[in-house]
Amino acid sequence: MSIVFNEKNQTFHLFNSEISYIMAVLPNGNMGQYYFGKRIHEKDDYSCFLEMVPRSMGSYVFEGERTLSLEHVKQEYGVYGSSDYRFPAVEILQENGSRISDFCYKSHTVTAGKPKLKGLPATYTEKDEEAETLTLLLEDKVTGIELELLYTLFAEGGIIARSARFVNHGSRPVHLLKAMSLCLDLPDCEYDWIQFSGAWARERHVKTRRLEQGIQSVGSMRGHSSHEHNPFIILKRPTADEFQGEVIGFSLVYSGNFLAQAEVDTHDTTRVLMGIHPECFDWKLDPGEDFQTPEAVMVYTDRGMNDMSQTFHRLYQKRLARGYWRDRVRPILINNWEATYMDFNEEKLLRIAEKAKESGIELFVLDDGWFGARRNDTAGLGDWKANTDLLPGGITGLARKIEEMGMKFGLWFEPEMVNKNSDLYRAHPDWILAVPERHQSQGRYQHVLDFSRKEVVDYIYDSMAEILGNAEVSYVKWDMNRSITECWSAALPADRQGETFHRYILGVYDLYERLTSAFPKVLFESCASGGARFDPGLLYYAPQGWASDDSDAVERLKIQYGTSYCYPISSIGAHVSASPNHQVMRSTPLSTRANVACFGTFGYELDLNRLTPEEQEEVKHQIEFMKKYRGLLQFGTFYRLKSPFEGNITAWMVVSQDRSKAIVGWYRVLNGANMPYTRLKLHGLDPDRMYAVREEGEANGKICGSFYGDELMHAGLITTDTSAGDLLPGLNQGLHLGRDFDSRIFVLE
Ligand code: DGJ
């Protein structure tokens, strides 16, 4: 890993064994982008990458010559309106009404490791040798604003983390109207754009299209990263696939409004922008003040999308997630939400917990409905005191009983919200985000607390810390069940209202930081009506997130498959729920529900007492299996093999670091008559090693045989179910019983 500055040619070359990132000071002092991709040789002069052809109708920087047009050169942090007409990385409104700026190179520093970003989640290093950071200092002379562009090059993997910081050294205030975390100009547009989109209960579906001239973008203006789009996109060469070819992933470490955009101009170059959504963003920067953007992470590989995902997984698992739980296997939990919804009392909960304990479950989680006047959606949010009619000993008493059973206890909160029917709202009606004299929209009968205000965050911290400090709570599920409307803060002046969305998220991060510091052994799971805030920002505080409110195994194939493009398996909250499923009313085999959930943090969300004795036995086996293999499942190297978006069969696998073990998950949505034979080509194995293959789950450890790694990778694993018992008795016409929603788990050792 090295960051080389060539003084004569004013060129920077950041490289490790995987990638090169080259930029240079342009003739007008702005920073130009020369190259980002596979590692190339270090040399003195890369000026050939500065292509400048005079074009009719061009606007040019220098009087009397037609060379430098900012529209036609690739830049590091483009501005609009001074010969570049593309969407810019930055827009600064000045007192005279102008939005033009001109950031020129002033100096730079290279430091070992990676600095923290004030108040924001970000990737980090534990040792200085893990990364180097280049800080480019640019200056806009007219306003006196300095811009620091940060580039952290990690020693391992094709990773560059970027962010920007603005400092107003001028004498007048300005308004930052746009401040992206990343701007990357690529020399061509031969890419597929992949986004991860959906809605409540069908989050992060893979959507692919060819990049085309014009703008393609995804984003959120809901105050959270959203069910609708994820702050993660991929550009891949059209010929690239999961196993080969050039891919660049772009991920924003942020949980609020975001924009990810690619603009292809009519000369077929591509500008990627990623950062806080500029809509509704207006940050006033008084003299002496600074503004730090969130971090954006880029991963380049020429070995396909699995390799890109594996790089993100390693980085986010080891150098974004933090704390006690980062490297630990996750407890197998039972959550009462789909078992009882809000219709429970202590006795009912204890019955569920007892059966869970008997089955081997380690953590009992009490979901929504335990506090204040909350007996349905319309009341109680904000009053974080146990309802002692339901729980006579309060949370302390219930947690003790659960601990005495030999299980850990976990608790649900929705810290950012309030119902109007609550003591908190009655005491502080001005604590919600709302515009004076205007109608207040609600979502799920609730309103959003103004987390841009410190006193509000302090109050919620105190109420949560009171509970967590007085009861044995080992896990917190932090929910967030509505989008923000009428985003206006009673604590901010008119010319700072455009800061409210971002200040809100800073308040969320502040509360997370305080709680995780005060209760370092508590496992936090983030949640927002399922997967509306499944983003890297929250992974910094909560190493796992509830991926979706849709717990149906078939739906989950798509959700978990899409999620895996950026996020590690150890972060994906996945549970076995009742059949028929509560979201789609589909009946699926219990084994398939577990075979999908085990590629996640794994837990149950049903009342095990309602299962048949045979099913209860099956659950015990599932839990034994998970306990034995969760280290591998959650922390192994994950490969997507067959996509649920492309056919009836989905498959994925994990391989241990030393390649001595692997687990394969195979899923067939619909059965068919007289089906073809199926083989599955595996990946990541040691070609020369012999693997004993067993089928687990319903097959109960059936021996499939021993095979060399190369056989399994090139000839494939036979997945056709050939068991004679599957033929209908008395019929010999090749009819195969099978079933819909079938699945198989293979263990290779
Ligand atoms: C939405 C979550 O995603 C669910 O799991 C559950 O916690 C409910 N909220 C409770 O209101």
Tab-separated table of N, CA, C and O in Angstrom, residues 345-389:
chain	number	residue	atom	x	y	z
A	345	ASN	N	-49.471	-11.057	28.468
A	345	ASN	CA	-49.191	-10.695	29.859
A	345	ASN	C	-47.992	-11.544	30.282
A	345	ASN	O	-47.478	-12.345	29.484
A	346	GLU	N	-47.549	-11.366	31.497
A	346	GLU	CA	-46.306	-12.035	31.885
A	346	GLU	C	-46.412	-13.559	31.783
A	346	GLU	O	-45.487	-14.237	31.330
A	347	GLU	N	-47.575	-14.056	32.184
A	347	GLU	CA	-47.750	-15.515	32.182
A	347	GLU	C	-47.572	-16.094	30.769
A	347	GLU	O	-46.871	-17.081	30.560
A	348	LYS	N	-48.201	-15.394	29.822
A	348	LYS	CA	-48.114	-15.845	28.429
A	348	LYS	C	-46.653	-15.807	27.936
A	348	LYS	O	-46.173	-16.726	27.273
A	349	LEU	N	-45.977	-14.737	28.303
A	349	LEU	CA	-44.577	-14.597	27.871
A	349	LEU	C	-43.720	-15.708	28.474
A	349	LEU	O	-42.863	-16.293	27.796
A	350	LEU	N	-43.969	-15.991	29.742
A	350	LEU	CA	-43.141	-17.007	30.407
A	350	LEU	C	-43.362	-18.389	29.802
A	350	LEU	O	-42.439	-19.190	29.691
A	351	ARG	N	-44.612	-18.630	29.372
A	351	ARG	CA	-44.879	-19.942	28.730
A	351	ARG	C	-44.075	-20.069	27.429
A	351	ARG	O	-43.510	-21.116	27.118
A	352	ILE	N	-44.046	-18.969	26.685
A	352	ILE	CA	-43.275	-18.986	25.429
A	352	ILE	C	-41.788	-19.171	25.747
A	352	ILE	O	-41.080	-19.956	25.111
A	353	ALA	N	-41.337	-18.457	26.779
A	353	ALA	CA	-39.913	-18.509	27.137
A	353	ALA	C	-39.521	-19.911	27.622
A	353	ALA	O	-38.450	-20.423	27.262
A	354	GLU	N	-40.402	-20.511	28.434
A	354	GLU	CA	-40.063	-21.851	28.959
A	354	GLU	C	-39.864	-22.856	27.821
A	354	GLU	O	-38.909	-23.625	27.804
A	355	LYS	N	-40.787	-22.822	26.875
A	355	LYS	CA	-40.676	-23.770	25.749
A	355	LYS	C	-39.409	-23.465	24.930
A	355	LYS	O	-38.726	-24.369	24.448
A	356	ALA	N	-39.119	-22.176	24.809
A	356	ALA	CA	-37.923	-21.787	24.048
A	356	ALA	C	-36.677	-22.315	24.738
A	356	ALA	O	-35.774	-22.874	24.101
A	357	LYS	N	-36.651	-22.160	26.044
A	357	LYS	CA	-35.486	-22.634	26.806
A	357	LYS	C	-35.316	-24.149	26.618
A	357	LYS	O	-34.215	-24.645	26.354
A	358	GLU	N	-36.434	-24.844	26.712
A	358	GLU	CA	-36.406	-26.309	26.563
A	358	GLU	C	-35.858	-26.714	25.184
A	358	GLU	O	-35.222	-27.741	25.034
A	359	SER	N	-36.077	-25.844	24.200
A	359	SER	CA	-35.620	-26.160	22.840
A	359	SER	C	-34.168	-25.771	22.610
A	359	SER	O	-33.616	-26.063	21.557
A	360	GLY	N	-33.579	-25.053	23.564
A	360	GLY	CA	-32.167	-24.682	23.404
A	360	GLY	C	-31.943	-23.218	23.053
A	360	GLY	O	-30.815	-22.799	22.804
A	361	ILE	N	-33.032	-22.441	23.020
A	361	ILE	CA	-32.898	-21.015	22.667
A	361	ILE	C	-32.212	-20.260	23.807
A	361	ILE	O	-32.399	-20.583	24.984
A	362	GLU	N	-31.426	-19.224	23.428
A	362	GLU	CA	-30.553	-18.585	24.425
A	362	GLU	C	-31.020	-17.210	24.891
A	362	GLU	O	-30.548	-16.708	25.908
A	363	LEU	N	-31.896	-16.581	24.108
A	363	LEU	CA	-32.257	-15.198	24.410
A	363	LEU	C	-33.745	-15.007	24.150
A	363	LEU	O	-34.239	-15.350	23.071
A	364	PHE	N	-34.438	-14.456	25.133
A	364	PHE	CA	-35.865	-14.162	24.959
A	364	PHE	C	-36.022	-12.660	24.742
A	364	PHE	O	-35.561	-11.860	25.572
A	365	VAL	N	-36.669	-12.265	23.666
A	365	VAL	CA	-36.827	-10.835	23.370
A	365	VAL	C	-38.291	-10.427	23.490
A	365	VAL	O	-39.162	-10.991	22.826
A	366	LEU	N	-38.523	-9.442	24.355
A	366	LEU	CA	-39.863	-8.880	24.501
A	366	LEU	C	-39.984	-7.692	23.552
A	366	LEU	O	-39.262	-6.707	23.672
A	367	ASP	N	-40.918	-7.794	22.621
A	367	ASP	CA	-41.090	-6.763	21.587
A	367	ASP	C	-42.057	-5.684	22.060
A	367	ASP	O	-42.296	-5.519	23.269
A	368	ASP	N	-42.632	-4.996	21.130
A	368	ASP	CA	-43.501	-3.833	21.366
A	368	ASP	C	-44.672	-4.162	22.307
A	368	ASP	O	-45.232	-5.255	22.257
A	369	GLY	N	-45.065	-3.170	23.139
A	369	GLY	CA	-46.302	-3.292	23.910
A	369	GLY	C	-46.124	-3.394	25.412
A	369	GLY	O	-47.105	-3.555	26.132
A	370	TRP	N	-44.919	-3.266	25.925
A	370	TRP	CA	-44.663	-3.522	27.354
A	370	TRP	C	-44.683	-2.279	28.234
A	370	TRP	O	-44.537	-2.354	29.438
A	371	PHE	N	-44.920	-1.106	27.651
A	371	PHE	CA	-44.666	0.153	28.368
A	371	PHE	C	-45.898	1.056	28.335
A	371	PHE	O	-46.765	0.936	27.452
A	372	GLY	N	-45.917	1.998	29.267
A	372	GLY	CA	-46.926	3.048	29.297
A	372	GLY	C	-48.323	2.522	29.036
A	372	GLY	O	-48.706	1.453	29.523
A	373	ALA	N	-49.091	3.285	28.239
A	373	ALA	CA	-50.477	2.903	27.952
A	373	ALA	C	-50.570	2.111	26.650
A	373	ALA	O	-51.607	2.065	26.004
A	374	ARG	N	-49.496	1.506	26.257
A	374	ARG	CA	-49.432	0.840	24.951
A	374	ARG	C	-50.170	-0.495	24.987
A	374	ARG	O	-49.638	-1.489	25.478
A	375	ARG	N	-51.391	-0.518	24.476
A	375	ARG	CA	-52.044	-1.815	24.254
A	375	ARG	C	-52.341	-1.993	22.770
A	375	ARG	O	-52.844	-3.028	22.334
A	376	ASN	N	-52.125	-0.958	22.003
A	376	ASN	CA	-52.224	-1.019	20.537
A	376	ASN	C	-51.356	0.114	19.995
A	376	ASN	O	-50.703	0.810	20.766
A	377	ASP	N	-51.408	0.316	18.673
A	377	ASP	CA	-50.513	1.285	18.019
A	377	ASP	C	-50.710	2.733	18.455
A	377	ASP	O	-49.860	3.577	18.180
A	378	THR	N	-51.866	3.037	19.073
A	378	THR	CA	-52.235	4.450	19.185
A	378	THR	C	-51.705	5.145	20.434
A	378	THR	O	-51.855	6.353	20.564
A	379	ALA	N	-51.118	4.415	21.350
A	379	ALA	CA	-50.743	5.056	22.622
A	379	ALA	C	-49.401	4.564	23.144
A	379	ALA	O	-48.929	3.485	22.783
A	380	GLY	N	-48.818	5.398	23.998
A	380	GLY	CA	-47.731	4.946	24.869
A	380	GLY	C	-46.319	5.234	24.413
A	380	GLY	O	-45.423	5.333	25.253
A	381	LEU	N	-46.081	5.375	23.103
A	381	LEU	CA	-44.686	5.586	22.667
A	381	LEU	C	-44.124	6.830	23.330
A	381	LEU	O	-44.773	7.887	23.333
A	382	GLY	N	-42.961	6.719	23.862
A	382	GLY	CA	-42.322	7.837	24.570
A	382	GLY	C	-42.276	7.603	26.071
A	382	GLY	O	-41.424	8.156	26.763
A	383	ASP	N	-43.188	6.765	26.573
A	383	ASP	CA	-43.255	6.516	28.032
A	383	ASP	C	-42.560	5.194	28.340
A	383	ASP	O	-43.204	4.142	28.422
A	384	TRP	N	-41.261	5.237	28.512
A	384	TRP	CA	-40.479	4.008	28.658
A	384	TRP	C	-40.457	3.526	30.097
A	384	TRP	O	-39.423	3.436	30.751
A	385	LYS	N	-41.697	3.215	30.577
A	385	LYS	CA	-41.856	2.631	31.909
A	385	LYS	C	-42.765	1.425	31.746
A	385	LYS	O	-43.794	1.506	31.075
A	386	ALA	N	-42.397	0.325	32.388
A	386	ALA	CA	-43.155	-0.907	32.181
A	386	ALA	C	-44.594	-0.771	32.671
A	386	ALA	O	-44.863	-0.103	33.671
A	387	ASN	N	-45.490	-1.410	31.950
A	387	ASN	CA	-46.886	-1.485	32.351
A	387	ASN	C	-46.993	-2.614	33.385
A	387	ASN	O	-46.913	-3.796	33.047
A	388	THR	N	-47.199	-2.228	34.650
A	388	THR	CA	-47.158	-3.257	35.706
A	388	THR	C	-48.463	-4.050	35.801
A	388	THR	O	-48.526	-5.041	36.528
A	389	ASP	N	-49.496	-3.636	35.069
A	389	ASP	CA	-50.684	-4.515	34.988
A	389	ASP	C	-50.309	-5.777	34.225
A	389	ASP	O	-50.782	-6.872	34.516
